[in-house]
Short mmCIF file of C-alpha atoms in Angstrom, two decimals:
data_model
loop_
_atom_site.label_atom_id
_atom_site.label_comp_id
_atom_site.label_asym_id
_atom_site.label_seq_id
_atom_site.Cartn_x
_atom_site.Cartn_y
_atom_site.Cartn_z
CA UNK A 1 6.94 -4.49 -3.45
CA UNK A 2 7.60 -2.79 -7.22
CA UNK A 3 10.52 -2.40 -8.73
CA UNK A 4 11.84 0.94 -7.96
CA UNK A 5 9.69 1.49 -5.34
CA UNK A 6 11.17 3.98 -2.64
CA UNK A 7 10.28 1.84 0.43
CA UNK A 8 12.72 -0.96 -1.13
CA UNK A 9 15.40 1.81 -1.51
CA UNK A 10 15.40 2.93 2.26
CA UNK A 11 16.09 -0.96 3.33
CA UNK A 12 19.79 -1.05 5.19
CA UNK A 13 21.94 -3.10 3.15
CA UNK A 14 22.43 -6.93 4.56
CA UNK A 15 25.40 -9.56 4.33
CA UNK A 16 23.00 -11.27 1.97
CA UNK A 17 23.31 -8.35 -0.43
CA UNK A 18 26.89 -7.80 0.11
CA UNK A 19 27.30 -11.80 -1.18
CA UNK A 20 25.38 -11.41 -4.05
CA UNK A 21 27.12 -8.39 -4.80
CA UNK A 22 30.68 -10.17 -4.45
CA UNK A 23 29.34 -13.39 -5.78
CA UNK A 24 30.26 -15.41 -2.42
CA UNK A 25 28.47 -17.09 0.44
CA UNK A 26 26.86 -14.98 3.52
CA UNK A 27 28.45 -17.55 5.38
CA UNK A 28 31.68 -16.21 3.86
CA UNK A 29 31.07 -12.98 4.23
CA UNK A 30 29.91 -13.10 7.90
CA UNK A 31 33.42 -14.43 8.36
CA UNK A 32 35.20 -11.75 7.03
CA UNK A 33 33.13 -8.73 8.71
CA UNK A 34 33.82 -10.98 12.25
CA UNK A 35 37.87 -10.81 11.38
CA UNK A 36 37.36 -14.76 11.56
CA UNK A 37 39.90 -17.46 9.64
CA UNK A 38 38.88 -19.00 6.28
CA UNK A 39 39.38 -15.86 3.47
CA UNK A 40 41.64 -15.00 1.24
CA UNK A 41 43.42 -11.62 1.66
CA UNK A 42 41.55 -10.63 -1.83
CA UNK A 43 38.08 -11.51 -0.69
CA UNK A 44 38.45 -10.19 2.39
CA UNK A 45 39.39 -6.68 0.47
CA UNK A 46 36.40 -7.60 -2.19
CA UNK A 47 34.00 -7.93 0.51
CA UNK A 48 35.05 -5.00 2.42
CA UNK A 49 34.86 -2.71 -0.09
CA UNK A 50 30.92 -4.18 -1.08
CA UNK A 51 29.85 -3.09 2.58
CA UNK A 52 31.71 0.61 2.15
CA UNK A 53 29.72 0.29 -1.05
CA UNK A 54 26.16 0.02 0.15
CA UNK A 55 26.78 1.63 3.24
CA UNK A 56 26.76 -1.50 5.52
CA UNK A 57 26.82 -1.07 9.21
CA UNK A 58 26.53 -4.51 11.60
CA UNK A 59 23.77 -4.79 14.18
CA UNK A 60 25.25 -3.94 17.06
CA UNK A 61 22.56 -6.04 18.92
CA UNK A 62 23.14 -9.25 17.18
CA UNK A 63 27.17 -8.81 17.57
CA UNK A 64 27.00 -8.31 21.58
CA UNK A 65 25.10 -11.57 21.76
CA UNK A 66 27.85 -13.90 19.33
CA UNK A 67 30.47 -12.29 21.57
CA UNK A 68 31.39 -15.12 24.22
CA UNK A 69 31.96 -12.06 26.80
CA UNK A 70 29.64 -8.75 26.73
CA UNK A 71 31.86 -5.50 25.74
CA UNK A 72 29.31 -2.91 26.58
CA UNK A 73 29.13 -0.91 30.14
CA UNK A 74 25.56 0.00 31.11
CA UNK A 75 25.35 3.50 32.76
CA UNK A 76 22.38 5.00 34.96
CA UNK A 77 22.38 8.86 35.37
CA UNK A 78 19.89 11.42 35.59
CA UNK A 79 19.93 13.80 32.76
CA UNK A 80 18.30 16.71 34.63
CA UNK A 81 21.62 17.43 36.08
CA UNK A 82 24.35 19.42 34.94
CA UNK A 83 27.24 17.36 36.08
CA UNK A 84 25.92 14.06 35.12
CA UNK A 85 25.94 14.54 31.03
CA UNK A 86 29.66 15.96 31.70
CA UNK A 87 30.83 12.59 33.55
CA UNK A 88 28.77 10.56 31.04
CA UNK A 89 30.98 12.61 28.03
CA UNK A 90 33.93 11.72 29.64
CA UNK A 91 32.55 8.00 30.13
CA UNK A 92 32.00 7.23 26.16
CA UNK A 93 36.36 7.79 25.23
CA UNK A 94 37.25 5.99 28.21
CA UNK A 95 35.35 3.10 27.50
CA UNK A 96 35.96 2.99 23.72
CA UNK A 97 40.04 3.06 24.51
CA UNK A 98 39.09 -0.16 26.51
CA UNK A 99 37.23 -1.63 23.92
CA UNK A 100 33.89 -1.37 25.21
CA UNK A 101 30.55 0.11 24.20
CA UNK A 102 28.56 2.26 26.41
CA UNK A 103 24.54 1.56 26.88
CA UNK A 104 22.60 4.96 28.39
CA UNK A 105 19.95 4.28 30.29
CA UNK A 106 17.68 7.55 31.91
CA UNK A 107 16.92 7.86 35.61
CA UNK A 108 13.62 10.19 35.46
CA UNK A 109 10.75 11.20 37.62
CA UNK A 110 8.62 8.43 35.15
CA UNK A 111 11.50 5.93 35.30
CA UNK A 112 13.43 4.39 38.42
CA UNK A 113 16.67 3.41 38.96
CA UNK A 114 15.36 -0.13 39.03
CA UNK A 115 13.60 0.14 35.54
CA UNK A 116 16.73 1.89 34.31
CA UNK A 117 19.05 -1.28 35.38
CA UNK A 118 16.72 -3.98 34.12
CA UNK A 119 16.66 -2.20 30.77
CA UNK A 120 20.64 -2.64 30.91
CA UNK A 121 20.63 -5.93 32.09
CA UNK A 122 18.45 -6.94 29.72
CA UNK A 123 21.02 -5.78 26.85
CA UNK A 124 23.41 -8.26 29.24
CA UNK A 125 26.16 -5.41 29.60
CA UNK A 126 29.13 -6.46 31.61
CA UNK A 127 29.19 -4.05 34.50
CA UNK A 128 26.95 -1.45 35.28
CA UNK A 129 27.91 2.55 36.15
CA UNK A 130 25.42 3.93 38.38
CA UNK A 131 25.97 7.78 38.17
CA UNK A 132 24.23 9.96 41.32
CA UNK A 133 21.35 7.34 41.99
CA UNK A 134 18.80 7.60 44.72
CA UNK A 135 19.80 4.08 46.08
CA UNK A 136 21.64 3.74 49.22
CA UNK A 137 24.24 1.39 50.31
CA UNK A 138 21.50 -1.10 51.21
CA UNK A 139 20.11 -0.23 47.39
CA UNK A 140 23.41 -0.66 45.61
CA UNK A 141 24.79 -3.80 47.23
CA UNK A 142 20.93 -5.47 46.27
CA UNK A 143 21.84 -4.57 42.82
CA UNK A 144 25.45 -5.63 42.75
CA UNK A 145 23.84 -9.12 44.58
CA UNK A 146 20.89 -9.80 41.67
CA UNK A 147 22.28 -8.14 39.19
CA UNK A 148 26.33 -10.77 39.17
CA UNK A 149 27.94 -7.77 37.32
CA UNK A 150 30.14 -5.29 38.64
CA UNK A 151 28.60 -2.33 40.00
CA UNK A 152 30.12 0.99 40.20
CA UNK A 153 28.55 3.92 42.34
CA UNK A 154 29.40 7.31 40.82
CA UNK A 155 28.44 10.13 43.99
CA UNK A 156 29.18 9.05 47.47
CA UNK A 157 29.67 6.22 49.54
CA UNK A 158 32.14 4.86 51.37
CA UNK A 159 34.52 1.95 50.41
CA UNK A 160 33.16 -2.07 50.73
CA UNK A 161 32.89 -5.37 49.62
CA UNK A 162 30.02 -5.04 47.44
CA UNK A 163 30.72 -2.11 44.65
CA UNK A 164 33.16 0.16 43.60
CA UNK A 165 32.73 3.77 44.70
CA UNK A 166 33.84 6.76 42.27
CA UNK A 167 33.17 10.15 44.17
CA UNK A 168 34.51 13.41 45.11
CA UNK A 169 36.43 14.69 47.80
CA UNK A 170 33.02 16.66 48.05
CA UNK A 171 33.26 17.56 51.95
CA UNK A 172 36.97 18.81 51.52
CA UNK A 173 35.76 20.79 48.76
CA UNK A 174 32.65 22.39 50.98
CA UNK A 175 35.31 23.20 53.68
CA UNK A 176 37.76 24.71 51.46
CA UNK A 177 34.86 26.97 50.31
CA UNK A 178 33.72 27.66 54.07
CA UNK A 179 37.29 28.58 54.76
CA UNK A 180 37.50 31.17 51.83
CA UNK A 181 34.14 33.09 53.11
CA UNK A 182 35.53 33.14 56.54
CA UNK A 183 39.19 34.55 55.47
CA UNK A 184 36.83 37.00 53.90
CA UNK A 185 35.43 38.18 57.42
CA UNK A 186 32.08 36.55 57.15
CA UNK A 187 31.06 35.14 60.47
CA UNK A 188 27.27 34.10 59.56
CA UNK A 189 27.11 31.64 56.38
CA UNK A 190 24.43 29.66 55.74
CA UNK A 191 23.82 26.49 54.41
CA UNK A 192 21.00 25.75 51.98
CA UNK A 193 20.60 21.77 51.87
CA UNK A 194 18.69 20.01 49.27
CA UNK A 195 18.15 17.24 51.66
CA UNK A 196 17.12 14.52 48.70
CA UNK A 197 20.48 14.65 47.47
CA UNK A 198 22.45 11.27 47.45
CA UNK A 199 25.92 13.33 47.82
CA UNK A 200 24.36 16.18 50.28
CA UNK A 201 25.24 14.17 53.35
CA UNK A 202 29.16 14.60 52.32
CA UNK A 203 28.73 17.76 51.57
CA UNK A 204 26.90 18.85 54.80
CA UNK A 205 29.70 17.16 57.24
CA UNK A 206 32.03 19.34 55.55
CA UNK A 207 30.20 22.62 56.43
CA UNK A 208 29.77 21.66 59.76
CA UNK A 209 32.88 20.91 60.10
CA UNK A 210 34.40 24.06 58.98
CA UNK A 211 32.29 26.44 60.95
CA UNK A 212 33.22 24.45 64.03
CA UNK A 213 36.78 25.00 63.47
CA UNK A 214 35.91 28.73 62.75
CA UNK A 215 34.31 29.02 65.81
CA UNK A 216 31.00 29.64 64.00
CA UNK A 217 27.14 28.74 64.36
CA UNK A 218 26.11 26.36 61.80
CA UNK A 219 22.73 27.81 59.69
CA UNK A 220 21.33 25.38 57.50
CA UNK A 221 18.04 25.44 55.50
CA UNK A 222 16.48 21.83 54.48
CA UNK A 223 15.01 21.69 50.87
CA UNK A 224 13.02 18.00 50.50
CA UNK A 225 11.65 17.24 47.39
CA UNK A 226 12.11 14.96 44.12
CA UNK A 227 15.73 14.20 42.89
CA UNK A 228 14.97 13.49 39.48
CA UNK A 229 12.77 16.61 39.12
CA UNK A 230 14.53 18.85 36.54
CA UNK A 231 13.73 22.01 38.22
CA UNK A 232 14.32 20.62 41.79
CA UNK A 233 17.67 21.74 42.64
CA UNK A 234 16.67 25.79 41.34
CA UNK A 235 13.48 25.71 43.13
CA UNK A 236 15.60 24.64 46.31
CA UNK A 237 17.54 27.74 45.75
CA UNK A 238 14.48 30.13 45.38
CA UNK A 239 12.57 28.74 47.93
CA UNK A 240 15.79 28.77 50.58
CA UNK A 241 16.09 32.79 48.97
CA UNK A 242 12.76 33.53 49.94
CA UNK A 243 12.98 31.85 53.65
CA UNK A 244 16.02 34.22 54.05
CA UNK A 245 14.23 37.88 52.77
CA UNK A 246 11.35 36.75 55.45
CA UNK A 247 14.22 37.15 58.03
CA UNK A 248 14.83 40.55 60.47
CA UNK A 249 18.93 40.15 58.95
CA UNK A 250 20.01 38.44 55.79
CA UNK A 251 23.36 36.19 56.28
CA UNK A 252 26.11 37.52 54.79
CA UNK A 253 27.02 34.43 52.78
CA UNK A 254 25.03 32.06 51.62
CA UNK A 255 26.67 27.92 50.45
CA UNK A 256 25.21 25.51 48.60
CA UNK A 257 25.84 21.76 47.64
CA UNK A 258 25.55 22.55 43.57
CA UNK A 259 25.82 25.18 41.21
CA UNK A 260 21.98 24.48 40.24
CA UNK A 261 20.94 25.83 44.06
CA UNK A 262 22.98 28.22 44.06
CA UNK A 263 21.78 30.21 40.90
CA UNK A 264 18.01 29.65 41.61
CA UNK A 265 19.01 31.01 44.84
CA UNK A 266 20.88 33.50 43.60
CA UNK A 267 18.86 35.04 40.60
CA UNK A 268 15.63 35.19 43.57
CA UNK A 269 18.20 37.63 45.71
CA UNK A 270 18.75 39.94 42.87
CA UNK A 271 15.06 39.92 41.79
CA UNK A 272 14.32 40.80 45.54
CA UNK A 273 16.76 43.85 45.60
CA UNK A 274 19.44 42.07 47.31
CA UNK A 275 22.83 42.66 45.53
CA UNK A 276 25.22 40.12 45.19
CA UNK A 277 27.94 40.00 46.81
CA UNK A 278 27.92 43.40 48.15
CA UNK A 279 24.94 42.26 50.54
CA UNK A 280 24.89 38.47 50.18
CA UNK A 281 28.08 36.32 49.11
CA UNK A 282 26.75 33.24 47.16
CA UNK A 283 28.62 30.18 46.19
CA UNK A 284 27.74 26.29 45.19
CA UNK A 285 29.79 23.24 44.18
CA UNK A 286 29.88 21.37 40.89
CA UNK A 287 31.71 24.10 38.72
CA UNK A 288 28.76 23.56 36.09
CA UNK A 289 28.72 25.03 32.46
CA UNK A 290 25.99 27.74 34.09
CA UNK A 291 28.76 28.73 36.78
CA UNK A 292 30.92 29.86 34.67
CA UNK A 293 28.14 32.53 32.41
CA UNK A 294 29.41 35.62 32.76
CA UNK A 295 26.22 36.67 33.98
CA UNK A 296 26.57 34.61 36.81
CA UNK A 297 30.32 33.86 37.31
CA UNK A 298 30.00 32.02 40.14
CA UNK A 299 32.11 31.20 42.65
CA UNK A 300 32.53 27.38 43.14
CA UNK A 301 33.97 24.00 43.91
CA UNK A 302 35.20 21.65 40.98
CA UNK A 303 35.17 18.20 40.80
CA UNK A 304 36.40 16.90 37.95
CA UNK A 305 33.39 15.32 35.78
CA UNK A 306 35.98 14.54 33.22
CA UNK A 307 38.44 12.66 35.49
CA UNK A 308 35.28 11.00 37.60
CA UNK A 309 33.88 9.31 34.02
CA UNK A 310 37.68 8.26 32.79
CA UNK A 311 37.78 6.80 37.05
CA UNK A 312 34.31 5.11 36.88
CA UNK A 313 35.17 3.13 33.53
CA UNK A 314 38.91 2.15 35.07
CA UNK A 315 37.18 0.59 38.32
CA UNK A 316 34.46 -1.08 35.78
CA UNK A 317 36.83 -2.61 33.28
CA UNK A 318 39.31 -3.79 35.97
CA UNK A 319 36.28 -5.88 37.94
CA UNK A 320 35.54 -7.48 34.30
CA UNK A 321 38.53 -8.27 33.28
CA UNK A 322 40.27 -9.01 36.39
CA UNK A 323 37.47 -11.32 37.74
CA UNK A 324 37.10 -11.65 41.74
CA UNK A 325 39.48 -8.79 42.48
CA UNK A 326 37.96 -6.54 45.54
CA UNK A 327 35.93 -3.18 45.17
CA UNK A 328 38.02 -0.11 45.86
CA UNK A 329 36.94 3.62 46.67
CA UNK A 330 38.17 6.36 44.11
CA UNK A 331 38.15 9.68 45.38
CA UNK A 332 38.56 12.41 42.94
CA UNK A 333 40.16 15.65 44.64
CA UNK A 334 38.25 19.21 44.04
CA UNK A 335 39.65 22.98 43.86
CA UNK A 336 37.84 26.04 44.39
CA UNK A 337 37.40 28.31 41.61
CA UNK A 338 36.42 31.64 43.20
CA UNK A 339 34.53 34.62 41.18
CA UNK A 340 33.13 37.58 41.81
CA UNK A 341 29.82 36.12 43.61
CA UNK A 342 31.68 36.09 46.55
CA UNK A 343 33.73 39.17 48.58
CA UNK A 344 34.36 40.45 51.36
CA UNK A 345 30.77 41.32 53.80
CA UNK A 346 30.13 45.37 53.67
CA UNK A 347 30.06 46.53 57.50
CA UNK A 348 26.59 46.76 58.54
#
């Protein structure tokens, strides 16, 4: 390569250039960027100020494997969903205040679960954070078995001897929101359920449980289809919304287990002439940024992403650190946050 030629000035500085420009040893310098003994207190300011100077930054790569012990916490999620980039947010502070690093890896329609966690492995994180994954209990306790990291499930679950659990109080949260529709006087609420998700099952019980206590007949609507699909949980909605305007009588409420159902659900209603909630009361669970639009302020159950990612990292770091200590279960509680999708049913 010429002198002066561009290519040459894009290369990232190395430790070899930061020696020559002290006039030291790499092997001298590689001790001082690793905090290691064997530097004066003036080289190691000479040498620091070199790699501020030509913009050094240390492979991260190459650090994780001289570490005797891995620092960084692989996490699974699937970025189609609203929630899931709000828990991983959360994740990133939580882990750095630990003093770990945080390694993404995308759970896709053209990328399993299991692709996602060999790509972590691979990287040899120290625990994994699986965050809404398709796997069941048989799934995740596999993974924590192969894998000899600790495994936390973000979602649902119950409490064993295999993985942590990090999850909601998701079925509380569906009956709280039951109860509020029937203090409102609505005595036919239906359920839509988007049956290929890994929490639905909690969230189901919870509606079933509340119109039995209510006295009420359970109506729910079963949406299969692909989890990781980005437009899955809105087409759920729409196709639930059109199932209900084929009906003699529309329900007077309408629940579902996420905000994403809901509004797909929702927006189909008003295109169809239904008004909402003057004929239809609609409400989901999550709380998502899309809730809370003012042109669709809807009502809803919140769960905490922020507190679930902060959770998730505690029960991760603790295995690590504290090796051979027992999974536990971490069950974040949820509040209803009620707007004006819902009221009280119009006498028909």
């Amino acid at each position: 390569m010429s002198e002066g030629d561009p290519m040459e000035a894009r290369r990232p500085p190395t430790m070899a250039d930061i020696a020559a420009h002290v006039g030291v040893s790499r092997q001298l310098v590689s001790l001082v960027l690793r905090d290691a003994p064997g530097a004066s207190d003036e080289t190691r300011r000479r040498v620091r100020d070199a790699a501020k100077e030509l913009g050094f930054s240390p492979h991260v790569g190459a650090r994780s494997l001289r570490r005797a012990r891995s620092k960084d916490l692989g996490v699974v999620f699937a970025p189609a969903h609203s929630t899931e980039p709000e828990i991983v947010e959360a994740i990133y502070p939580a882990a750095a205040a630990r003093g770990y690093d945080v390694i993404l890896s995308a759970q896709t329609s053209t990328h399993s679960t299991d692709q996602a966690v060999d790509e972590l492995l691979g990287h040899r994180c120290a625990a994994l954070i699986v965050i809404g994954s398709d796997l069941d209990h048989s799934g995740l306790r596999s993974l924590a078995e192969r894998s000899l990291v600790p495994v936390v499930d973000v979602g649902q679950g119950k409490r064993n001897q295999y993985y942590d659990i990090v999850r909601s109080s998701g079925d509380k949260g569906i009956e709280e929101l039951v109860d509020h529709l029937a203090e409102l006087g609505h005595r036919v609420v239906t359920y839509v359920d988007p049956s290929a998700m890994p929490a639905g099952a909690l969230r189901r019980r919870g509606y079933e449980r509340a119109m039995k206590r209510h006295g009420l007949p359970t109506d729910i609507l079963s949406m299969p289809g692909d989890y990781t699909a980005g437009n899955y949980f809105e087409e759920a909605g729409s196709t639930a919304a059109h199932q209900l305007l084929r009906r003699r009588k529309l329900p007077t409420a309408v629940v579902a287990p996420n905000d994403d159902t809901a509004v797909g659900l929702l927006h189909t209603l008003v295109r169809n002439g239904v008004r909402v909630p003057d004929d239809v009361s609609v409400a989901g669970f999550d709380d998502a940024p899309i809730a809370r639009l003012t042109s669709v302020d809807l009502t809803s159950v919140r769960q905490d992403p922020g507190l679930m990612g902060v959770s998730a990292v505690e029960a991760a770091v603790r295995r690590v650190e504290q090796g051979g200590v027992r999974p536990r279960e971490t069950v974040v509680e949820t509040s209803l946050v009620i707007r004006s999708s819902t009221a009280a049913p119009r006498r028909r």
